[in-house]
Amino acid sequence: MLATGSSLIRLRGVTKVYGQGQAALMALKGVNLDVAAGEFVAVMGPSGSGKSTVMNIIGCLDTPTAGEYLFRGVHVETLSRDQRARLRRRYLGFVFQGFNLLARTSAQENVELPLLYRGESAAARHAAARDALVSVGLGGWEHHTPAELSGGQQQRVAIARAMVTRPAVLLADEPTGNLDTQRSREIMDLLWQLNVEHGITVLMVTHETEMAAYAKRVVRFLDGAVESDAPNPHPAGAA
Ligand code: ADP
């Protein structure tokens, strides 16, 4: 992993056009953004402003129409689909609003899944998944299926699954969107802890000002461009 303070993510003049001709829609209109290792960034902005599009590009799930995306100095826009997938598996963890867990599968097996894709041994998978579940406060819940867990617990499993590969960056798309306020705060405390104690860089899309207040920096999108980008001198998690 790169040292704190060095450039991890760099977008330069990134545009994204969906569709063609008359129907073409410019979802991103020349985005410049730098995220250093160790940052905790909240991405805000109205619906349709380009947040998901930019997160998909940063997450190597999509490519810009024009412009540059450098991840750890590598030009992602020049990589093949396979190379991007490898980069994604090695460095990025994802958490979504809807948890996206396999329903009839235990918490333990859900968390092991990314390691299975990596071809790790059963013993290594079990140990790493157990550790990850303990680190999100779910020691003892390994054998429960999602239906037997609360929404907050399901999101903890999803975070453990994202963290089990020890990613450099956690990309979270409205991670508290399906949770009540108390559960949302617990999830934010957990993300804060992962950021501060484990040095994970966090990029999180949220609509909620209270949850964005946990971030050390807030980037607002409007109409496909960065409208504002400001540090948060007093993040809520530090209190
Ligand atoms: P946000 O996440 O801020 O709600 P999006 O990045 O999802 O915004 O969308 C930005 C713009 O791009 C919107 O106008 C949206 O309708 C359009 N858009 C997003 N994804 C697609 C797609 N796959 N095909 C066509 N248009 C899209």
mmCIF file of C-alpha atoms and ligand atoms in Angstrom:
data_model
loop_
_atom_site.group_PDB
_atom_site.id
_atom_site.type_symbol
_atom_site.label_atom_id
_atom_site.label_comp_id
_atom_site.label_asym_id
_atom_site.label_seq_id
_atom_site.Cartn_x
_atom_site.Cartn_y
_atom_site.Cartn_z
ATOM 1 C CA MET A 1 0.000 0.000 0.000
ATOM 2 C CA LEU A 2 1.160 3.551 -0.628
ATOM 3 C CA ALA A 3 2.126 5.798 2.240
ATOM 4 C CA THR A 4 -0.491 8.165 3.634
ATOM 5 C CA GLY A 5 -0.506 11.455 1.769
ATOM 6 C CA SER A 6 0.620 10.180 -1.632
ATOM 7 C CA SER A 7 -1.752 10.181 -4.594
ATOM 8 C CA LEU A 8 -3.825 7.033 -4.820
ATOM 9 C CA ILE A 9 -6.658 8.097 -7.127
ATOM 10 C CA ARG A 10 -6.326 10.780 -9.776
ATOM 11 C CA LEU A 11 -8.999 11.773 -12.276
ATOM 12 C CA ARG A 12 -8.105 14.290 -14.974
ATOM 13 C CA GLY A 13 -10.679 15.731 -17.352
ATOM 14 C CA VAL A 14 -12.853 12.634 -17.028
ATOM 15 C CA THR A 15 -15.961 12.652 -19.168
ATOM 16 C CA LYS A 16 -18.600 9.977 -19.591
ATOM 17 C CA VAL A 17 -21.108 9.977 -22.402
ATOM 18 C CA TYR A 18 -23.993 7.503 -22.400
ATOM 19 C CA GLY A 19 -25.764 6.790 -25.687
ATOM 20 C CA GLN A 20 -25.081 8.285 -29.108
ATOM 21 C CA GLY A 21 -26.214 11.046 -31.443
ATOM 22 C CA GLN A 22 -29.388 12.843 -30.412
ATOM 23 C CA ALA A 23 -29.772 10.591 -27.378
ATOM 24 C CA ALA A 24 -26.219 11.164 -26.088
ATOM 25 C CA LEU A 25 -26.064 12.225 -22.478
ATOM 26 C CA MET A 26 -22.940 13.619 -20.861
ATOM 27 C CA ALA A 27 -23.016 12.194 -17.339
ATOM 28 C CA LEU A 28 -19.538 13.533 -16.430
ATOM 29 C CA LYS A 29 -18.257 16.783 -17.891
ATOM 30 C CA GLY A 30 -14.531 16.880 -17.162
ATOM 31 C CA VAL A 31 -14.005 15.739 -13.597
ATOM 32 C CA ASN A 32 -10.693 16.392 -11.829
ATOM 33 C CA LEU A 33 -10.295 14.674 -8.484
ATOM 34 C CA ASP A 34 -7.347 13.571 -6.358
ATOM 35 C CA VAL A 35 -7.687 11.238 -3.412
ATOM 36 C CA ALA A 36 -4.659 10.465 -1.277
ATOM 37 C CA ALA A 37 -4.125 7.225 0.628
ATOM 38 C CA GLY A 38 -5.796 7.382 4.029
ATOM 39 C CA GLU A 39 -8.509 9.889 3.129
ATOM 40 C CA PHE A 40 -12.178 9.499 4.056
ATOM 41 C CA VAL A 41 -14.255 11.247 1.394
ATOM 42 C CA ALA A 42 -18.012 11.696 1.286
ATOM 43 C CA VAL A 43 -19.442 12.142 -2.215
ATOM 44 C CA MET A 44 -22.695 14.081 -2.237
ATOM 45 C CA GLY A 45 -24.981 15.737 -4.771
ATOM 46 C CA PRO A 46 -28.502 15.460 -6.161
ATOM 47 C CA SER A 47 -29.784 12.402 -7.975
ATOM 48 C CA GLY A 48 -28.431 12.302 -11.532
ATOM 49 C CA SER A 49 -25.406 14.490 -10.777
ATOM 50 C CA GLY A 50 -22.901 11.758 -11.714
ATOM 51 C CA LYS A 51 -21.976 10.223 -8.348
ATOM 52 C CA SER A 52 -22.563 6.591 -9.347
ATOM 53 C CA THR A 53 -20.887 7.123 -12.697
ATOM 54 C CA VAL A 54 -17.728 8.457 -11.073
ATOM 55 C CA MET A 55 -17.769 5.696 -8.430
ATOM 56 C CA ASN A 56 -18.098 3.062 -11.168
ATOM 57 C CA ILE A 57 -15.106 4.541 -12.956
ATOM 58 C CA ILE A 58 -13.038 4.724 -9.757
ATOM 59 C CA GLY A 59 -14.160 1.157 -8.959
ATOM 60 C CA CYS A 60 -12.859 -0.015 -12.360
ATOM 61 C CA LEU A 61 -16.342 -1.225 -13.276
ATOM 62 C CA ASP A 62 -16.574 1.277 -16.118
ATOM 63 C CA THR A 63 -14.175 3.404 -18.186
ATOM 64 C CA PRO A 64 -14.240 7.112 -19.016
ATOM 65 C CA THR A 65 -15.228 8.273 -22.503
ATOM 66 C CA ALA A 66 -12.278 10.681 -22.346
ATOM 67 C CA GLY A 67 -9.761 11.821 -19.787
ATOM 68 C CA GLU A 68 -7.380 9.992 -17.498
ATOM 69 C CA TYR A 69 -7.847 7.808 -14.448
ATOM 70 C CA LEU A 70 -4.675 6.936 -12.563
ATOM 71 C CA PHE A 71 -4.823 4.434 -9.717
ATOM 72 C CA ARG A 72 -1.500 4.152 -7.870
ATOM 73 C CA GLY A 73 0.066 5.774 -10.911
ATOM 74 C CA VAL A 74 -1.384 3.212 -13.348
ATOM 75 C CA HIS A 75 -3.442 4.521 -16.267
ATOM 76 C CA VAL A 76 -6.627 2.529 -15.743
ATOM 77 C CA GLU A 77 -8.216 3.861 -18.955
ATOM 78 C CA THR A 78 -5.594 1.929 -20.951
ATOM 79 C CA LEU A 79 -6.125 -1.425 -19.185
ATOM 80 C CA SER A 80 -8.024 -4.363 -20.630
ATOM 81 C CA ARG A 81 -11.175 -5.602 -18.947
ATOM 82 C CA ASP A 82 -9.210 -8.472 -17.351
ATOM 83 C CA GLN A 83 -6.499 -6.173 -16.071
ATOM 84 C CA ARG A 84 -9.122 -3.901 -14.549
ATOM 85 C CA ALA A 85 -10.786 -6.897 -12.883
ATOM 86 C CA ARG A 86 -7.457 -7.928 -11.375
ATOM 87 C CA LEU A 87 -6.830 -4.420 -10.101
ATOM 88 C CA ARG A 88 -10.346 -4.401 -8.620
ATOM 89 C CA ARG A 89 -9.885 -7.727 -6.832
ATOM 90 C CA ARG A 90 -6.492 -6.766 -5.489
ATOM 91 C CA TYR A 91 -7.083 -3.231 -4.269
ATOM 92 C CA LEU A 92 -10.782 -2.394 -4.029
ATOM 93 C CA GLY A 93 -13.590 -3.346 -1.676
ATOM 94 C CA PHE A 94 -17.255 -2.542 -2.344
ATOM 95 C CA VAL A 95 -20.188 -1.950 -0.011
ATOM 96 C CA PHE A 96 -23.669 -1.242 -1.343
ATOM 97 C CA GLN A 97 -26.926 0.107 0.050
ATOM 98 C CA GLY A 98 -28.671 -3.250 -0.412
ATOM 99 C CA PHE A 99 -25.920 -5.341 1.309
ATOM 100 C CA ASN A 100 -25.877 -7.764 -1.686
ATOM 101 C CA LEU A 101 -25.280 -10.916 0.386
ATOM 102 C CA LEU A 102 -26.038 -14.434 -0.830
ATOM 103 C CA ALA A 103 -29.321 -15.240 0.899
ATOM 104 C CA ARG A 104 -29.045 -18.910 1.813
ATOM 105 C CA THR A 105 -25.383 -18.701 2.690
ATOM 106 C CA SER A 106 -23.880 -18.168 6.138
ATOM 107 C CA ALA A 107 -22.138 -14.970 7.145
ATOM 108 C CA GLN A 108 -18.878 -16.921 7.187
ATOM 109 C CA GLU A 109 -19.309 -18.215 3.621
ATOM 110 C CA ASN A 110 -20.380 -14.788 2.341
ATOM 111 C CA VAL A 111 -17.188 -13.272 3.713
ATOM 112 C CA GLU A 112 -15.056 -16.103 2.324
ATOM 113 C CA LEU A 113 -16.330 -15.619 -1.218
ATOM 114 C CA PRO A 114 -13.738 -13.058 -2.435
ATOM 115 C CA LEU A 115 -10.974 -15.348 -1.147
ATOM 116 C CA LEU A 116 -12.488 -18.301 -2.980
ATOM 117 C CA TYR A 117 -12.257 -16.250 -6.217
ATOM 118 C CA ARG A 118 -8.614 -15.620 -5.368
ATOM 119 C CA GLY A 119 -7.987 -19.349 -5.051
ATOM 120 C CA GLU A 120 -6.976 -19.308 -1.388
ATOM 121 C CA SER A 121 -7.017 -22.528 0.643
ATOM 122 C CA ALA A 122 -10.009 -23.460 2.804
ATOM 123 C CA ALA A 123 -7.998 -23.063 5.989
ATOM 124 C CA ALA A 124 -6.787 -19.584 5.011
ATOM 125 C CA ARG A 125 -10.323 -18.580 3.979
ATOM 126 C CA HIS A 126 -11.872 -19.747 7.248
ATOM 127 C CA ALA A 127 -9.318 -17.966 9.387
ATOM 128 C CA ALA A 128 -9.444 -14.690 7.433
ATOM 129 C CA ALA A 129 -13.263 -14.642 7.348
ATOM 130 C CA ARG A 130 -13.487 -15.313 11.079
ATOM 131 C CA ASP A 131 -11.053 -12.479 11.779
ATOM 132 C CA ALA A 132 -12.967 -10.123 9.477
ATOM 133 C CA LEU A 133 -16.274 -10.958 11.191
ATOM 134 C CA VAL A 134 -14.737 -10.371 14.620
ATOM 135 C CA SER A 135 -13.352 -7.027 13.439
ATOM 136 C CA VAL A 136 -16.860 -5.828 12.506
ATOM 137 C CA GLY A 137 -18.289 -7.004 15.845
ATOM 138 C CA LEU A 138 -19.876 -10.223 14.571
ATOM 139 C CA GLY A 139 -17.808 -12.839 16.370
ATOM 140 C CA GLY A 140 -20.201 -15.713 17.174
ATOM 141 C CA TRP A 141 -22.547 -14.943 14.241
ATOM 142 C CA GLU A 142 -20.548 -16.871 11.628
ATOM 143 C CA HIS A 143 -23.190 -19.502 10.952
ATOM 144 C CA HIS A 144 -26.213 -17.232 10.672
ATOM 145 C CA THR A 145 -27.730 -16.549 7.247
ATOM 146 C CA PRO A 146 -28.680 -12.987 6.222
ATOM 147 C CA ALA A 147 -32.366 -13.653 7.044
ATOM 148 C CA GLU A 148 -31.329 -14.356 10.640
ATOM 149 C CA LEU A 149 -29.483 -11.042 10.928
ATOM 150 C CA SER A 150 -30.706 -7.442 11.307
ATOM 151 C CA GLY A 151 -30.071 -4.903 8.552
ATOM 152 C CA GLY A 152 -27.197 -3.415 10.527
ATOM 153 C CA GLN A 153 -25.656 -6.857 11.009
ATOM 154 C CA GLN A 154 -26.085 -7.669 7.310
ATOM 155 C CA GLN A 155 -24.221 -4.493 6.410
ATOM 156 C CA ARG A 156 -21.461 -5.510 8.847
ATOM 157 C CA VAL A 157 -21.160 -8.842 7.021
ATOM 158 C CA ALA A 158 -20.938 -6.936 3.726
ATOM 159 C CA ILE A 159 -18.194 -4.732 5.180
ATOM 160 C CA ALA A 160 -16.332 -7.806 6.460
ATOM 161 C CA ARG A 161 -16.611 -9.298 2.950
ATOM 162 C CA ALA A 162 -15.208 -6.089 1.464
ATOM 163 C CA MET A 163 -12.369 -5.978 4.007
ATOM 164 C CA VAL A 164 -11.332 -9.640 3.976
ATOM 165 C CA THR A 165 -9.041 -9.099 0.983
ATOM 166 C CA ARG A 166 -7.389 -6.147 2.787
ATOM 167 C CA PRO A 167 -8.172 -3.616 0.060
ATOM 168 C CA ALA A 168 -6.473 -0.234 -0.177
ATOM 169 C CA VAL A 169 -9.787 1.484 -0.905
ATOM 170 C CA LEU A 170 -13.324 0.894 0.271
ATOM 171 C CA LEU A 171 -15.997 2.203 -2.105
ATOM 172 C CA ALA A 172 -19.350 2.529 -0.370
ATOM 173 C CA ASP A 173 -22.513 3.502 -2.252
ATOM 174 C CA GLU A 174 -25.087 4.778 0.263
ATOM 175 C CA PRO A 175 -24.027 2.178 2.846
ATOM 176 C CA THR A 176 -26.570 3.457 5.391
ATOM 177 C CA GLY A 177 -29.402 4.059 2.905
ATOM 178 C CA ASN A 178 -31.446 1.097 4.208
ATOM 179 C CA LEU A 179 -30.728 1.557 7.907
ATOM 180 C CA ASP A 180 -32.302 3.522 10.745
ATOM 181 C CA THR A 181 -30.360 6.347 12.366
ATOM 182 C CA GLN A 182 -28.859 4.314 15.215
ATOM 183 C CA ARG A 183 -27.732 1.486 12.925
ATOM 184 C CA SER A 184 -26.417 4.065 10.451
ATOM 185 C CA ARG A 185 -24.258 5.662 13.139
ATOM 186 C CA GLU A 186 -22.870 2.267 14.101
ATOM 187 C CA ILE A 187 -21.921 1.574 10.495
ATOM 188 C CA MET A 188 -20.318 5.009 10.215
ATOM 189 C CA ASP A 189 -18.353 4.411 13.422
ATOM 190 C CA LEU A 190 -17.124 1.169 11.876
ATOM 191 C CA LEU A 191 -16.067 2.871 8.623
ATOM 192 C CA TRP A 192 -14.342 5.558 10.676
ATOM 193 C CA GLN A 193 -12.470 2.875 12.617
ATOM 194 C CA LEU A 194 -11.403 1.091 9.413
ATOM 195 C CA ASN A 195 -10.145 4.396 8.057
ATOM 196 C CA VAL A 196 -8.325 5.623 11.151
ATOM 197 C CA GLU A 197 -7.076 2.363 12.644
ATOM 198 C CA HIS A 198 -6.433 0.335 9.497
ATOM 199 C CA GLY A 199 -5.552 3.152 7.107
ATOM 200 C CA ILE A 200 -8.212 2.130 4.571
ATOM 201 C CA THR A 201 -9.062 4.921 2.148
ATOM 202 C CA VAL A 202 -12.852 5.357 2.133
ATOM 203 C CA LEU A 203 -14.999 6.904 -0.610
ATOM 204 C CA MET A 204 -18.652 6.969 0.314
ATOM 205 C CA VAL A 205 -21.689 8.241 -1.568
ATOM 206 C CA THR A 206 -24.386 9.499 0.754
ATOM 207 C CA HIS A 207 -27.468 11.722 0.686
ATOM 208 C CA GLU A 208 -27.415 12.184 4.426
ATOM 209 C CA THR A 209 -25.607 15.184 5.883
ATOM 210 C CA GLU A 210 -25.257 13.448 9.244
ATOM 211 C CA MET A 211 -23.399 10.520 7.661
ATOM 212 C CA ALA A 212 -21.262 12.769 5.445
ATOM 213 C CA ALA A 213 -20.175 14.517 8.657
ATOM 214 C CA TYR A 214 -18.063 11.441 9.480
ATOM 215 C CA ALA A 215 -15.865 12.063 6.437
ATOM 216 C CA LYS A 216 -12.717 14.172 6.549
ATOM 217 C CA ARG A 217 -13.596 15.710 3.194
ATOM 218 C CA VAL A 218 -16.832 16.335 1.305
ATOM 219 C CA VAL A 219 -16.956 16.446 -2.518
ATOM 220 C CA ARG A 220 -20.235 17.655 -4.027
ATOM 221 C CA PHE A 221 -21.281 16.873 -7.567
ATOM 222 C CA LEU A 222 -23.701 18.936 -9.609
ATOM 223 C CA ASP A 223 -24.662 18.275 -13.196
ATOM 224 C CA GLY A 224 -21.720 15.982 -13.964
ATOM 225 C CA ALA A 225 -19.019 18.149 -12.422
ATOM 226 C CA VAL A 226 -17.428 18.754 -9.032
ATOM 227 C CA GLU A 227 -19.352 21.667 -7.549
ATOM 228 C CA SER A 228 -17.382 21.922 -4.298
ATOM 229 C CA ASP A 229 -14.594 20.063 -2.534
ATOM 230 C CA ALA A 230 -13.894 20.956 1.073
ATOM 231 C CA PRO A 231 -12.156 19.453 4.095
ATOM 232 C CA ASN A 232 -14.250 18.707 7.175
ATOM 233 C CA PRO A 233 -12.166 20.007 10.076
ATOM 234 C CA HIS A 234 -14.265 18.240 12.733
ATOM 235 C CA PRO A 235 -15.328 14.779 11.513
ATOM 236 C CA ALA A 236 -18.095 13.214 13.614
ATOM 237 C CA GLY A 237 -16.193 9.960 14.170
ATOM 238 C CA ALA A 238 -13.401 11.761 15.985
ATOM 239 C CA ALA A 239 -15.777 12.903 18.737
HETATM 240 P P1 ADP B 1 -26.172 9.863 -9.431
HETATM 241 O O1 ADP B 1 -25.421 8.671 -8.955
HETATM 242 O O2 ADP B 1 -25.595 11.155 -8.922
HETATM 243 O O3 ADP B 1 -27.639 9.766 -9.163
HETATM 244 P P2 ADP B 1 -25.587 8.857 -12.074
HETATM 245 O O4 ADP B 1 -24.117 8.812 -12.176
HETATM 246 O O5 ADP B 1 -26.320 7.593 -11.793
HETATM 247 O O6 ADP B 1 -25.995 9.985 -11.011
HETATM 248 O O7 ADP B 1 -26.199 9.445 -13.413
HETATM 249 C C1 ADP B 1 -25.697 10.598 -14.078
HETATM 250 C C2 ADP B 1 -26.476 10.776 -15.361
HETATM 251 O O8 ADP B 1 -26.163 9.711 -16.253
HETATM 252 C C3 ADP B 1 -27.996 10.715 -15.167
HETATM 253 O O9 ADP B 1 -28.587 11.641 -16.047
HETATM 254 C C4 ADP B 1 -28.347 9.305 -15.551
HETATM 255 O O10 ADP B 1 -29.653 9.212 -16.017
HETATM 256 C C5 ADP B 1 -27.334 8.988 -16.626
HETATM 257 N N1 ADP B 1 -26.966 7.557 -16.654
HETATM 258 C C6 ADP B 1 -26.386 6.862 -15.676
HETATM 259 N N2 ADP B 1 -26.151 5.594 -16.053
HETATM 260 C C7 ADP B 1 -26.594 5.490 -17.332
HETATM 261 C C8 ADP B 1 -26.614 4.425 -18.284
HETATM 262 N N3 ADP B 1 -26.127 3.213 -18.015
HETATM 263 N N4 ADP B 1 -27.156 4.688 -19.500
HETATM 264 C C9 ADP B 1 -27.628 5.916 -19.790
HETATM 265 N N5 ADP B 1 -27.631 6.963 -18.948
HETATM 266 C C10 ADP B 1 -27.117 6.759 -17.720
#
